[in-house]
Amino acid sequence: MKNLLRQTFSWHAGPPAWGPAMVAGFGCALPLLLGLFSAHPGFLWASAGAFQAAQANPLHRFGMLRMLLLTGLGACSAGLGFWSASHPLISLCLFGAFGFLLAWLQRFGSEAGKLGIGLAVCLCLGQGQQGLGSLNNPYAIAMLFILGGLWVMLLAFGLRGMHGLRMWPYMPRFISILKVLKRHAKRLPQQQWRLHALGCTLAFSLAGLIVNLAELQRGYWLTLTVVTTLQLEFQGSLVRALQSSLASLGAAGLLILLGHNLQNPPLMVATMLPLIALSRALQANHYGL
């Protein structure tokens, strides 16, 4: 029992990465401050794009490629979610497809799984914000999202220059990357992955359909809660999977409670920026691929 409790509550973090943390902090600060002073909702989408792009570490070999994928695919996901919010059948199919995509990307490692989770979050935000602001064009939302990501990429290029690195790192051959991903995916039993893919598809599609049929305002709270429970670590045991889900749900609940109590926008921005920088400093550890 003592070993089980130690395994459940233990967490080993690497050394803080303050460079990516500063990129995330300054990248999100500019659109948030512009939105605070102008009261224009478009800067919220720009800050979402900046936050999404900042999830990649620009100092790593594949960091800039990940940043580009997170920005472009995240913008498409947010636009698709906004467009599908008024069509129940399209929401059902689209959320089901993204749930399957999340499970499929999780086969190829934690970083590919982070990409799938990021795209699912963008889809949830796009659907939940439909009809709440003055922006009613999914193309405008996607472009604002991309602008925020490009601002973070500009900061990332500056960080690479400060470390004496190439602006765009050397990339291995595409075939070599596919071979490594295929070798990584073979480690997972097919039956276990199929069950997980079925659960992700059904849970995410039903969550999107419920938000649409019930016409829930800011329904992303429901869909985002579902996303946090789909982060299954295949290589670990059931205890690690339960630990990951409970930690995600607990963190989401605390952030929701904190955001609900911070009704003052300047105070909310002042609280969010240090949290963003600190979380990136602790998350941007070394990874193999």
PDB file of C-alpha atoms in Angstrom:
ATOM      1  CA  MET A   1       0.000   0.000   0.000  1.00  0.00           C
ATOM      2  CA  LYS A   2       2.866   2.373   0.820  1.00  0.00           C
ATOM      3  CA  ASN A   3       4.499   1.724  -2.563  1.00  0.00           C
ATOM      4  CA  LEU A   4       1.181   2.311  -4.314  1.00  0.00           C
ATOM      5  CA  LEU A   5       0.726   5.685  -2.626  1.00  0.00           C
ATOM      6  CA  ARG A   6       4.320   6.661  -3.391  1.00  0.00           C
ATOM      7  CA  GLN A   7       3.833   5.736  -7.057  1.00  0.00           C
ATOM      8  CA  THR A   8       0.555   7.640  -7.249  1.00  0.00           C
ATOM      9  CA  PHE A   9       1.798  10.926  -5.795  1.00  0.00           C
ATOM     10  CA  SER A  10       5.383  10.910  -7.060  1.00  0.00           C
ATOM     11  CA  TRP A  11       6.352  13.285  -9.852  1.00  0.00           C
ATOM     12  CA  HIS A  12       9.826  13.691 -11.272  1.00  0.00           C
ATOM     13  CA  ALA A  13      10.446  16.931 -13.149  1.00  0.00           C
ATOM     14  CA  GLY A  14      13.558  17.866 -15.067  1.00  0.00           C
ATOM     15  CA  PRO A  15      15.423  21.140 -14.666  1.00  0.00           C
ATOM     16  CA  PRO A  16      13.302  24.221 -15.476  1.00  0.00           C
ATOM     17  CA  ALA A  17      13.640  25.452 -19.064  1.00  0.00           C
ATOM     18  CA  TRP A  18      13.444  29.219 -18.685  1.00  0.00           C
ATOM     19  CA  GLY A  19      14.074  29.989 -22.366  1.00  0.00           C
ATOM     20  CA  PRO A  20      10.872  28.331 -23.646  1.00  0.00           C
ATOM     21  CA  ALA A  21       9.104  29.719 -20.571  1.00  0.00           C
ATOM     22  CA  MET A  22      10.000  33.280 -21.561  1.00  0.00           C
ATOM     23  CA  VAL A  23       8.882  32.609 -25.142  1.00  0.00           C
ATOM     24  CA  ALA A  24       5.529  31.374 -23.842  1.00  0.00           C
ATOM     25  CA  GLY A  25       5.169  34.242 -21.375  1.00  0.00           C
ATOM     26  CA  PHE A  26       6.006  37.070 -23.770  1.00  0.00           C
ATOM     27  CA  GLY A  27       4.178  35.334 -26.622  1.00  0.00           C
ATOM     28  CA  CYS A  28       0.910  35.213 -24.700  1.00  0.00           C
ATOM     29  CA  ALA A  29       1.434  38.585 -22.989  1.00  0.00           C
ATOM     30  CA  LEU A  30       1.238  40.740 -26.123  1.00  0.00           C
ATOM     31  CA  PRO A  31      -2.156  39.512 -27.458  1.00  0.00           C
ATOM     32  CA  LEU A  32      -3.628  39.368 -23.953  1.00  0.00           C
ATOM     33  CA  LEU A  33      -2.576  42.940 -23.173  1.00  0.00           C
ATOM     34  CA  LEU A  34      -3.797  44.175 -26.554  1.00  0.00           C
ATOM     35  CA  GLY A  35      -7.123  42.466 -25.939  1.00  0.00           C
ATOM     36  CA  LEU A  36      -7.272  43.953 -22.455  1.00  0.00           C
ATOM     37  CA  PHE A  37      -6.783  47.515 -23.694  1.00  0.00           C
ATOM     38  CA  SER A  38      -8.858  47.250 -26.884  1.00  0.00           C
ATOM     39  CA  ALA A  39     -11.615  44.893 -25.619  1.00  0.00           C
ATOM     40  CA  HIS A  40     -11.585  43.174 -29.030  1.00  0.00           C
ATOM     41  CA  PRO A  41     -12.348  39.418 -28.877  1.00  0.00           C
ATOM     42  CA  GLY A  42      -9.990  38.671 -31.747  1.00  0.00           C
ATOM     43  CA  PHE A  43      -6.962  39.019 -29.495  1.00  0.00           C
ATOM     44  CA  LEU A  44      -8.246  36.114 -27.393  1.00  0.00           C
ATOM     45  CA  TRP A  45      -7.913  33.875 -30.444  1.00  0.00           C
ATOM     46  CA  ALA A  46      -4.457  35.290 -31.093  1.00  0.00           C
ATOM     47  CA  SER A  47      -3.477  34.479 -27.511  1.00  0.00           C
ATOM     48  CA  ALA A  48      -4.869  30.953 -27.956  1.00  0.00           C
ATOM     49  CA  GLY A  49      -2.692  30.535 -31.041  1.00  0.00           C
ATOM     50  CA  ALA A  50       0.320  31.872 -29.153  1.00  0.00           C
ATOM     51  CA  PHE A  51      -0.271  29.481 -26.263  1.00  0.00           C
ATOM     52  CA  GLN A  52      -0.705  26.550 -28.630  1.00  0.00           C
ATOM     53  CA  ALA A  53       2.514  27.319 -30.514  1.00  0.00           C
ATOM     54  CA  ALA A  54       4.431  27.787 -27.259  1.00  0.00           C
ATOM     55  CA  GLN A  55       3.807  24.144 -26.322  1.00  0.00           C
ATOM     56  CA  ALA A  56       6.806  23.204 -28.496  1.00  0.00           C
ATOM     57  CA  ASN A  57      10.369  23.748 -27.310  1.00  0.00           C
ATOM     58  CA  PRO A  58      12.185  25.728 -30.038  1.00  0.00           C
ATOM     59  CA  LEU A  59      15.604  24.553 -28.829  1.00  0.00           C
ATOM     60  CA  HIS A  60      14.879  20.920 -29.639  1.00  0.00           C
ATOM     61  CA  ARG A  61      15.566  19.361 -33.005  1.00  0.00           C
ATOM     62  CA  PHE A  62      11.917  19.039 -34.005  1.00  0.00           C
ATOM     63  CA  GLY A  63      10.771  22.046 -31.976  1.00  0.00           C
ATOM     64  CA  MET A  64      10.221  24.448 -34.861  1.00  0.00           C
ATOM     65  CA  LEU A  65       8.458  21.799 -36.936  1.00  0.00           C
ATOM     66  CA  ARG A  66       6.155  21.034 -34.000  1.00  0.00           C
ATOM     67  CA  MET A  67       5.500  24.744 -33.565  1.00  0.00           C
ATOM     68  CA  LEU A  68       4.535  25.062 -37.224  1.00  0.00           C
ATOM     69  CA  LEU A  69       2.223  22.041 -37.026  1.00  0.00           C
ATOM     70  CA  LEU A  70       0.599  23.229 -33.800  1.00  0.00           C
ATOM     71  CA  THR A  71      -0.087  26.641 -35.314  1.00  0.00           C
ATOM     72  CA  GLY A  72      -1.421  25.545 -38.700  1.00  0.00           C
ATOM     73  CA  LEU A  73      -3.387  22.483 -37.621  1.00  0.00           C
ATOM     74  CA  GLY A  74      -4.633  24.236 -34.477  1.00  0.00           C
ATOM     75  CA  ALA A  75      -6.040  27.083 -36.571  1.00  0.00           C
ATOM     76  CA  CYS A  76      -7.814  24.583 -38.830  1.00  0.00           C
ATOM     77  CA  SER A  77      -9.226  22.755 -35.803  1.00  0.00           C
ATOM     78  CA  ALA A  78     -10.531  25.954 -34.195  1.00  0.00           C
ATOM     79  CA  GLY A  79     -12.152  27.024 -37.462  1.00  0.00           C
ATOM     80  CA  LEU A  80     -13.744  23.601 -37.960  1.00  0.00           C
ATOM     81  CA  GLY A  81     -15.115  23.609 -34.419  1.00  0.00           C
ATOM     82  CA  PHE A  82     -16.610  27.070 -34.893  1.00  0.00           C
ATOM     83  CA  TRP A  83     -18.132  26.045 -38.240  1.00  0.00           C
ATOM     84  CA  SER A  84     -19.640  22.786 -36.937  1.00  0.00           C
ATOM     85  CA  ALA A  85     -21.261  24.342 -33.854  1.00  0.00           C
ATOM     86  CA  SER A  86     -24.611  24.834 -35.589  1.00  0.00           C
ATOM     87  CA  HIS A  87     -24.778  21.363 -37.204  1.00  0.00           C
ATOM     88  CA  PRO A  88     -25.382  18.432 -34.812  1.00  0.00           C
ATOM     89  CA  LEU A  89     -24.515  15.677 -37.283  1.00  0.00           C
ATOM     90  CA  ILE A  90     -21.338  17.424 -38.406  1.00  0.00           C
ATOM     91  CA  SER A  91     -20.341  17.961 -34.765  1.00  0.00           C
ATOM     92  CA  LEU A  92     -20.885  14.265 -34.040  1.00  0.00           C
ATOM     93  CA  CYS A  93     -18.738  13.145 -36.979  1.00  0.00           C
ATOM     94  CA  LEU A  94     -16.061  15.782 -36.472  1.00  0.00           C
ATOM     95  CA  PHE A  95     -15.609  15.168 -32.758  1.00  0.00           C
ATOM     96  CA  GLY A  96     -15.563  11.426 -33.371  1.00  0.00           C
ATOM     97  CA  ALA A  97     -12.854  11.868 -36.005  1.00  0.00           C
ATOM     98  CA  PHE A  98     -10.760  14.001 -33.665  1.00  0.00           C
ATOM     99  CA  GLY A  99     -11.200  11.464 -30.869  1.00  0.00           C
ATOM    100  CA  PHE A 100      -9.907   8.723 -33.162  1.00  0.00           C
ATOM    101  CA  LEU A 101      -7.075  11.005 -34.293  1.00  0.00           C
ATOM    102  CA  LEU A 102      -6.092  11.590 -30.672  1.00  0.00           C
ATOM    103  CA  ALA A 103      -5.952   7.851 -29.972  1.00  0.00           C
ATOM    104  CA  TRP A 104      -4.013   7.235 -33.199  1.00  0.00           C
ATOM    105  CA  LEU A 105      -1.407   9.904 -32.429  1.00  0.00           C
ATOM    106  CA  GLN A 106      -0.934   8.575 -28.904  1.00  0.00           C
ATOM    107  CA  ARG A 107       0.472   5.397 -30.436  1.00  0.00           C
ATOM    108  CA  PHE A 108       3.556   7.293 -31.598  1.00  0.00           C
ATOM    109  CA  GLY A 109       4.696   8.679 -28.260  1.00  0.00           C
ATOM    110  CA  SER A 110       3.993  11.458 -25.818  1.00  0.00           C
ATOM    111  CA  GLU A 111       4.854  14.340 -28.148  1.00  0.00           C
ATOM    112  CA  ALA A 112       2.548  13.085 -30.891  1.00  0.00           C
ATOM    113  CA  GLY A 113      -0.109  12.641 -28.221  1.00  0.00           C
ATOM    114  CA  LYS A 114       0.399  16.261 -27.150  1.00  0.00           C
ATOM    115  CA  LEU A 115      -0.260  17.306 -30.740  1.00  0.00           C
ATOM    116  CA  GLY A 116      -3.533  15.352 -30.759  1.00  0.00           C
ATOM    117  CA  ILE A 117      -4.604  16.821 -27.430  1.00  0.00           C
ATOM    118  CA  GLY A 118      -3.786  20.331 -28.635  1.00  0.00           C
ATOM    119  CA  LEU A 119      -5.887  19.878 -31.766  1.00  0.00           C
ATOM    120  CA  ALA A 120      -8.780  18.489 -29.719  1.00  0.00           C
ATOM    121  CA  VAL A 121      -8.606  21.476 -27.356  1.00  0.00           C
ATOM    122  CA  CYS A 122      -8.697  23.899 -30.306  1.00  0.00           C
ATOM    123  CA  LEU A 123     -11.750  22.085 -31.677  1.00  0.00           C
ATOM    124  CA  CYS A 124     -13.500  22.389 -28.297  1.00  0.00           C
ATOM    125  CA  LEU A 125     -12.713  26.095 -28.017  1.00  0.00           C
ATOM    126  CA  GLY A 126     -13.953  26.762 -31.535  1.00  0.00           C
ATOM    127  CA  GLN A 127     -17.262  25.021 -30.902  1.00  0.00           C
ATOM    128  CA  GLY A 128     -17.772  26.591 -27.473  1.00  0.00           C
ATOM    129  CA  GLN A 129     -17.183  30.170 -28.632  1.00  0.00           C
ATOM    130  CA  GLN A 130     -19.640  30.084 -31.534  1.00  0.00           C
ATOM    131  CA  GLY A 131     -22.274  32.798 -31.143  1.00  0.00           C
ATOM    132  CA  LEU A 132     -20.730  34.374 -28.035  1.00  0.00           C
ATOM    133  CA  GLY A 133     -18.742  37.213 -29.581  1.00  0.00           C
ATOM    134  CA  SER A 134     -18.760  39.566 -32.517  1.00  0.00           C
ATOM    135  CA  LEU A 135     -16.631  37.218 -34.638  1.00  0.00           C
ATOM    136  CA  ASN A 136     -18.850  35.007 -36.779  1.00  0.00           C
ATOM    137  CA  ASN A 137     -16.370  33.945 -39.457  1.00  0.00           C
ATOM    138  CA  PRO A 138     -14.321  30.757 -38.954  1.00  0.00           C
ATOM    139  CA  TYR A 139     -11.731  31.981 -41.459  1.00  0.00           C
ATOM    140  CA  ALA A 140     -11.133  35.122 -39.393  1.00  0.00           C
ATOM    141  CA  ILE A 141     -10.730  33.013 -36.257  1.00  0.00           C
ATOM    142  CA  ALA A 142      -8.213  30.758 -38.000  1.00  0.00           C
ATOM    143  CA  MET A 143      -6.193  33.722 -39.268  1.00  0.00           C
ATOM    144  CA  LEU A 144      -6.099  35.371 -35.831  1.00  0.00           C
ATOM    145  CA  PHE A 145      -4.995  32.047 -34.371  1.00  0.00           C
ATOM    146  CA  ILE A 146      -2.184  31.847 -36.946  1.00  0.00           C
ATOM    147  CA  LEU A 147      -1.067  35.420 -36.191  1.00  0.00           C
ATOM    148  CA  GLY A 148      -0.616  34.532 -32.532  1.00  0.00           C
ATOM    149  CA  GLY A 149       1.376  31.448 -33.473  1.00  0.00           C
ATOM    150  CA  LEU A 150       3.584  33.417 -35.876  1.00  0.00           C
ATOM    151  CA  TRP A 151       4.369  35.927 -33.122  1.00  0.00           C
ATOM    152  CA  VAL A 152       5.579  33.080 -30.904  1.00  0.00           C
ATOM    153  CA  MET A 153       7.599  31.631 -33.793  1.00  0.00           C
ATOM    154  CA  LEU A 154       9.323  35.006 -34.185  1.00  0.00           C
ATOM    155  CA  LEU A 155      10.291  34.913 -30.505  1.00  0.00           C
ATOM    156  CA  ALA A 156      11.429  31.309 -30.940  1.00  0.00           C
ATOM    157  CA  PHE A 157      13.739  32.302 -33.793  1.00  0.00           C
ATOM    158  CA  GLY A 158      15.232  34.953 -31.522  1.00  0.00           C
ATOM    159  CA  LEU A 159      15.778  32.382 -28.759  1.00  0.00           C
ATOM    160  CA  ARG A 160      17.546  30.045 -31.182  1.00  0.00           C
ATOM    161  CA  GLY A 161      19.734  32.927 -32.349  1.00  0.00           C
ATOM    162  CA  MET A 162      20.705  33.751 -28.767  1.00  0.00           C
ATOM    163  CA  HIS A 163      21.889  30.149 -28.351  1.00  0.00           C
ATOM    164  CA  GLY A 164      23.849  30.239 -31.615  1.00  0.00           C
ATOM    165  CA  LEU A 165      21.575  27.735 -33.367  1.00  0.00           C
ATOM    166  CA  ARG A 166      20.344  27.701 -36.932  1.00  0.00           C
ATOM    167  CA  MET A 167      17.047  29.503 -37.485  1.00  0.00           C
ATOM    168  CA  TRP A 168      15.605  26.250 -38.870  1.00  0.00           C
ATOM    169  CA  PRO A 169      17.317  23.068 -37.657  1.00  0.00           C
ATOM    170  CA  TYR A 170      18.497  20.301 -39.931  1.00  0.00           C
ATOM    171  CA  MET A 171      15.758  17.749 -40.491  1.00  0.00           C
ATOM    172  CA  PRO A 172      16.234  14.011 -41.051  1.00  0.00           C
ATOM    173  CA  ARG A 173      14.665  12.349 -44.028  1.00  0.00           C
ATOM    174  CA  PHE A 174      10.908  11.956 -43.896  1.00  0.00           C
ATOM    175  CA  ILE A 175      11.214   8.206 -44.487  1.00  0.00           C
ATOM    176  CA  SER A 176      13.486   7.886 -41.454  1.00  0.00           C
ATOM    177  CA  ILE A 177      10.952   9.671 -39.255  1.00  0.00           C
ATOM    178  CA  LEU A 178       8.197   7.340 -40.450  1.00  0.00           C
ATOM    179  CA  LYS A 179      10.320   4.279 -39.664  1.00  0.00           C
ATOM    180  CA  VAL A 180      10.958   5.479 -36.119  1.00  0.00           C
ATOM    181  CA  LEU A 181       7.263   6.228 -35.560  1.00  0.00           C
ATOM    182  CA  LYS A 182       6.255   2.848 -36.965  1.00  0.00           C
ATOM    183  CA  ARG A 183       8.734   1.082 -34.685  1.00  0.00           C
ATOM    184  CA  HIS A 184       7.354   2.998 -31.710  1.00  0.00           C
ATOM    185  CA  ALA A 185       3.753   2.132 -32.604  1.00  0.00           C
ATOM    186  CA  LYS A 186       4.520  -1.607 -32.776  1.00  0.00           C
ATOM    187  CA  ARG A 187       5.312  -1.637 -29.057  1.00  0.00           C
ATOM    188  CA  LEU A 188       1.629  -1.153 -28.252  1.00  0.00           C
ATOM    189  CA  PRO A 189      -0.685  -4.199 -28.351  1.00  0.00           C
ATOM    190  CA  GLN A 190      -3.277  -3.818 -31.094  1.00  0.00           C
ATOM    191  CA  GLN A 191      -6.214  -4.931 -28.960  1.00  0.00           C
ATOM    192  CA  GLN A 192      -5.420  -2.422 -26.237  1.00  0.00           C
ATOM    193  CA  TRP A 193      -5.107   0.394 -28.758  1.00  0.00           C
ATOM    194  CA  ARG A 194      -8.365  -0.529 -30.514  1.00  0.00           C
ATOM    195  CA  LEU A 195     -10.281  -0.427 -27.236  1.00  0.00           C
ATOM    196  CA  HIS A 196      -8.751   2.925 -26.379  1.00  0.00           C
ATOM    197  CA  ALA A 197      -9.506   4.284 -29.868  1.00  0.00           C
ATOM    198  CA  LEU A 198     -13.125   3.137 -29.591  1.00  0.00           C
ATOM    199  CA  GLY A 199     -13.485   4.800 -26.199  1.00  0.00           C
ATOM    200  CA  CYS A 200     -11.937   8.063 -27.406  1.00  0.00           C
ATOM    201  CA  THR A 201     -14.130   8.151 -30.505  1.00  0.00           C
ATOM    202  CA  LEU A 202     -17.395   7.456 -28.686  1.00  0.00           C
ATOM    203  CA  ALA A 203     -16.714   9.709 -25.688  1.00  0.00           C
ATOM    204  CA  PHE A 204     -15.554  12.695 -27.706  1.00  0.00           C
ATOM    205  CA  SER A 205     -18.290  12.434 -30.343  1.00  0.00           C
ATOM    206  CA  LEU A 206     -21.028  12.173 -27.707  1.00  0.00           C
ATOM    207  CA  ALA A 207     -19.606  15.155 -25.813  1.00  0.00           C
ATOM    208  CA  GLY A 208     -19.667  17.289 -28.961  1.00  0.00           C
ATOM    209  CA  LEU A 209     -23.201  16.156 -29.785  1.00  0.00           C
ATOM    210  CA  ILE A 210     -24.492  16.900 -26.263  1.00  0.00           C
ATOM    211  CA  VAL A 211     -23.071  20.425 -26.345  1.00  0.00           C
ATOM    212  CA  ASN A 212     -24.703  20.998 -29.723  1.00  0.00           C
ATOM    213  CA  LEU A 213     -28.140  19.543 -28.950  1.00  0.00           C
ATOM    214  CA  ALA A 214     -28.372  21.126 -25.495  1.00  0.00           C
ATOM    215  CA  GLU A 215     -27.197  24.472 -26.925  1.00  0.00           C
ATOM    216  CA  LEU A 216     -24.816  24.908 -24.014  1.00  0.00           C
ATOM    217  CA  GLN A 217     -23.126  28.276 -23.882  1.00  0.00           C
ATOM    218  CA  ARG A 218     -19.382  27.869 -23.442  1.00  0.00           C
ATOM    219  CA  GLY A 219     -19.815  24.143 -23.827  1.00  0.00           C
ATOM    220  CA  TYR A 220     -16.067  23.682 -24.045  1.00  0.00           C
ATOM    221  CA  TRP A 221     -16.066  23.083 -20.296  1.00  0.00           C
ATOM    222  CA  LEU A 222     -17.778  19.745 -20.966  1.00  0.00           C
ATOM    223  CA  THR A 223     -15.712  18.751 -23.989  1.00  0.00           C
ATOM    224  CA  LEU A 224     -12.417  19.829 -22.407  1.00  0.00           C
ATOM    225  CA  THR A 225     -13.225  17.754 -19.328  1.00  0.00           C
ATOM    226  CA  VAL A 226     -13.716  14.740 -21.584  1.00  0.00           C
ATOM    227  CA  VAL A 227     -10.382  15.428 -23.311  1.00  0.00           C
ATOM    228  CA  THR A 228      -8.528  15.414 -19.983  1.00  0.00           C
ATOM    229  CA  THR A 229      -9.760  11.870 -19.279  1.00  0.00           C
ATOM    230  CA  LEU A 230      -8.538  10.510 -22.640  1.00  0.00           C
ATOM    231  CA  GLN A 231      -4.818  10.971 -21.934  1.00  0.00           C
ATOM    232  CA  LEU A 232      -4.019   7.316 -21.353  1.00  0.00           C
ATOM    233  CA  GLU A 233      -0.357   6.339 -20.947  1.00  0.00           C
ATOM    234  CA  PHE A 234      -0.039   3.032 -22.739  1.00  0.00           C
ATOM    235  CA  GLN A 235       3.361   2.076 -21.378  1.00  0.00           C
ATOM    236  CA  GLY A 236       2.297   2.486 -17.770  1.00  0.00           C
ATOM    237  CA  SER A 237      -0.007   0.518 -15.550  1.00  0.00           C
ATOM    238  CA  LEU A 238      -3.603   1.205 -14.640  1.00  0.00           C
ATOM    239  CA  VAL A 239      -2.373   3.180 -11.641  1.00  0.00           C
ATOM    240  CA  ARG A 240      -0.386   5.538 -13.894  1.00  0.00           C
ATOM    241  CA  ALA A 241      -3.345   5.964 -16.232  1.00  0.00           C
ATOM    242  CA  LEU A 242      -5.637   6.724 -13.288  1.00  0.00           C
ATOM    243  CA  GLN A 243      -3.026   9.073 -11.841  1.00  0.00           C
ATOM    244  CA  SER A 244      -2.790  10.995 -15.128  1.00  0.00           C
ATOM    245  CA  SER A 245      -6.569  11.299 -15.480  1.00  0.00           C
ATOM    246  CA  LEU A 246      -7.116  12.411 -11.877  1.00  0.00           C
ATOM    247  CA  ALA A 247      -4.283  14.928 -12.081  1.00  0.00           C
ATOM    248  CA  SER A 248      -5.692  16.386 -15.305  1.00  0.00           C
ATOM    249  CA  LEU A 249      -9.204  16.609 -13.878  1.00  0.00           C
ATOM    250  CA  GLY A 250      -7.930  18.152 -10.649  1.00  0.00           C
ATOM    251  CA  ALA A 251      -5.854  20.748 -12.468  1.00  0.00           C
ATOM    252  CA  ALA A 252      -8.758  21.576 -14.783  1.00  0.00           C
ATOM    253  CA  GLY A 253     -11.105  21.958 -11.819  1.00  0.00           C
ATOM    254  CA  LEU A 254      -8.717  24.261  -9.978  1.00  0.00           C
ATOM    255  CA  LEU A 255      -8.212  26.421 -13.060  1.00  0.00           C
ATOM    256  CA  ILE A 256     -11.976  26.629 -13.653  1.00  0.00           C
ATOM    257  CA  LEU A 257     -12.526  27.659 -10.026  1.00  0.00           C
ATOM    258  CA  LEU A 258      -9.722  30.203 -10.236  1.00  0.00           C
ATOM    259  CA  GLY A 259     -11.028  31.667 -13.494  1.00  0.00           C
ATOM    260  CA  HIS A 260     -14.579  31.859 -12.127  1.00  0.00           C
ATOM    261  CA  ASN A 261     -13.422  33.812  -9.094  1.00  0.00           C
ATOM    262  CA  LEU A 262     -11.269  36.196 -11.143  1.00  0.00           C
ATOM    263  CA  GLN A 263     -13.977  38.361 -12.677  1.00  0.00           C
ATOM    264  CA  ASN A 264     -11.592  41.310 -13.084  1.00  0.00           C
ATOM    265  CA  PRO A 265      -9.854  41.019 -16.510  1.00  0.00           C
ATOM    266  CA  PRO A 266      -6.599  42.801 -15.474  1.00  0.00           C
ATOM    267  CA  LEU A 267      -6.296  40.550 -12.439  1.00  0.00           C
ATOM    268  CA  MET A 268      -6.980  37.482 -14.572  1.00  0.00           C
ATOM    269  CA  VAL A 269      -4.261  38.440 -17.078  1.00  0.00           C
ATOM    270  CA  ALA A 270      -1.813  39.176 -14.264  1.00  0.00           C
ATOM    271  CA  THR A 271      -2.519  35.727 -12.806  1.00  0.00           C
ATOM    272  CA  MET A 272      -2.448  33.797 -16.085  1.00  0.00           C
ATOM    273  CA  LEU A 273       0.893  35.018 -17.436  1.00  0.00           C
ATOM    274  CA  PRO A 274       3.052  33.761 -14.521  1.00  0.00           C
ATOM    275  CA  LEU A 275       1.148  30.458 -14.587  1.00  0.00           C
ATOM    276  CA  ILE A 276       1.816  30.061 -18.318  1.00  0.00           C
ATOM    277  CA  ALA A 277       5.525  30.813 -17.941  1.00  0.00           C
ATOM    278  CA  LEU A 278       5.928  28.560 -14.908  1.00  0.00           C
ATOM    279  CA  SER A 279       4.073  25.650 -16.501  1.00  0.00           C
ATOM    280  CA  ARG A 280       6.219  25.875 -19.636  1.00  0.00           C
ATOM    281  CA  ALA A 281       9.390  25.994 -17.548  1.00  0.00           C
ATOM    282  CA  LEU A 282       8.448  22.702 -15.893  1.00  0.00           C
ATOM    283  CA  GLN A 283       7.036  20.992 -19.000  1.00  0.00           C
ATOM    284  CA  ALA A 284       9.747  21.720 -21.583  1.00  0.00           C
ATOM    285  CA  ASN A 285      12.008  18.823 -20.637  1.00  0.00           C
ATOM    286  CA  HIS A 286      14.184  16.768 -22.958  1.00  0.00           C
ATOM    287  CA  TYR A 287      12.542  14.098 -25.094  1.00  0.00           C
ATOM    288  CA  GLY A 288      14.035  11.652 -27.499  1.00  0.00           C
ATOM    289  CA  LEU A 289      11.921  12.263 -30.594  1.00  0.00           C
TER     290      LEU A 289
END
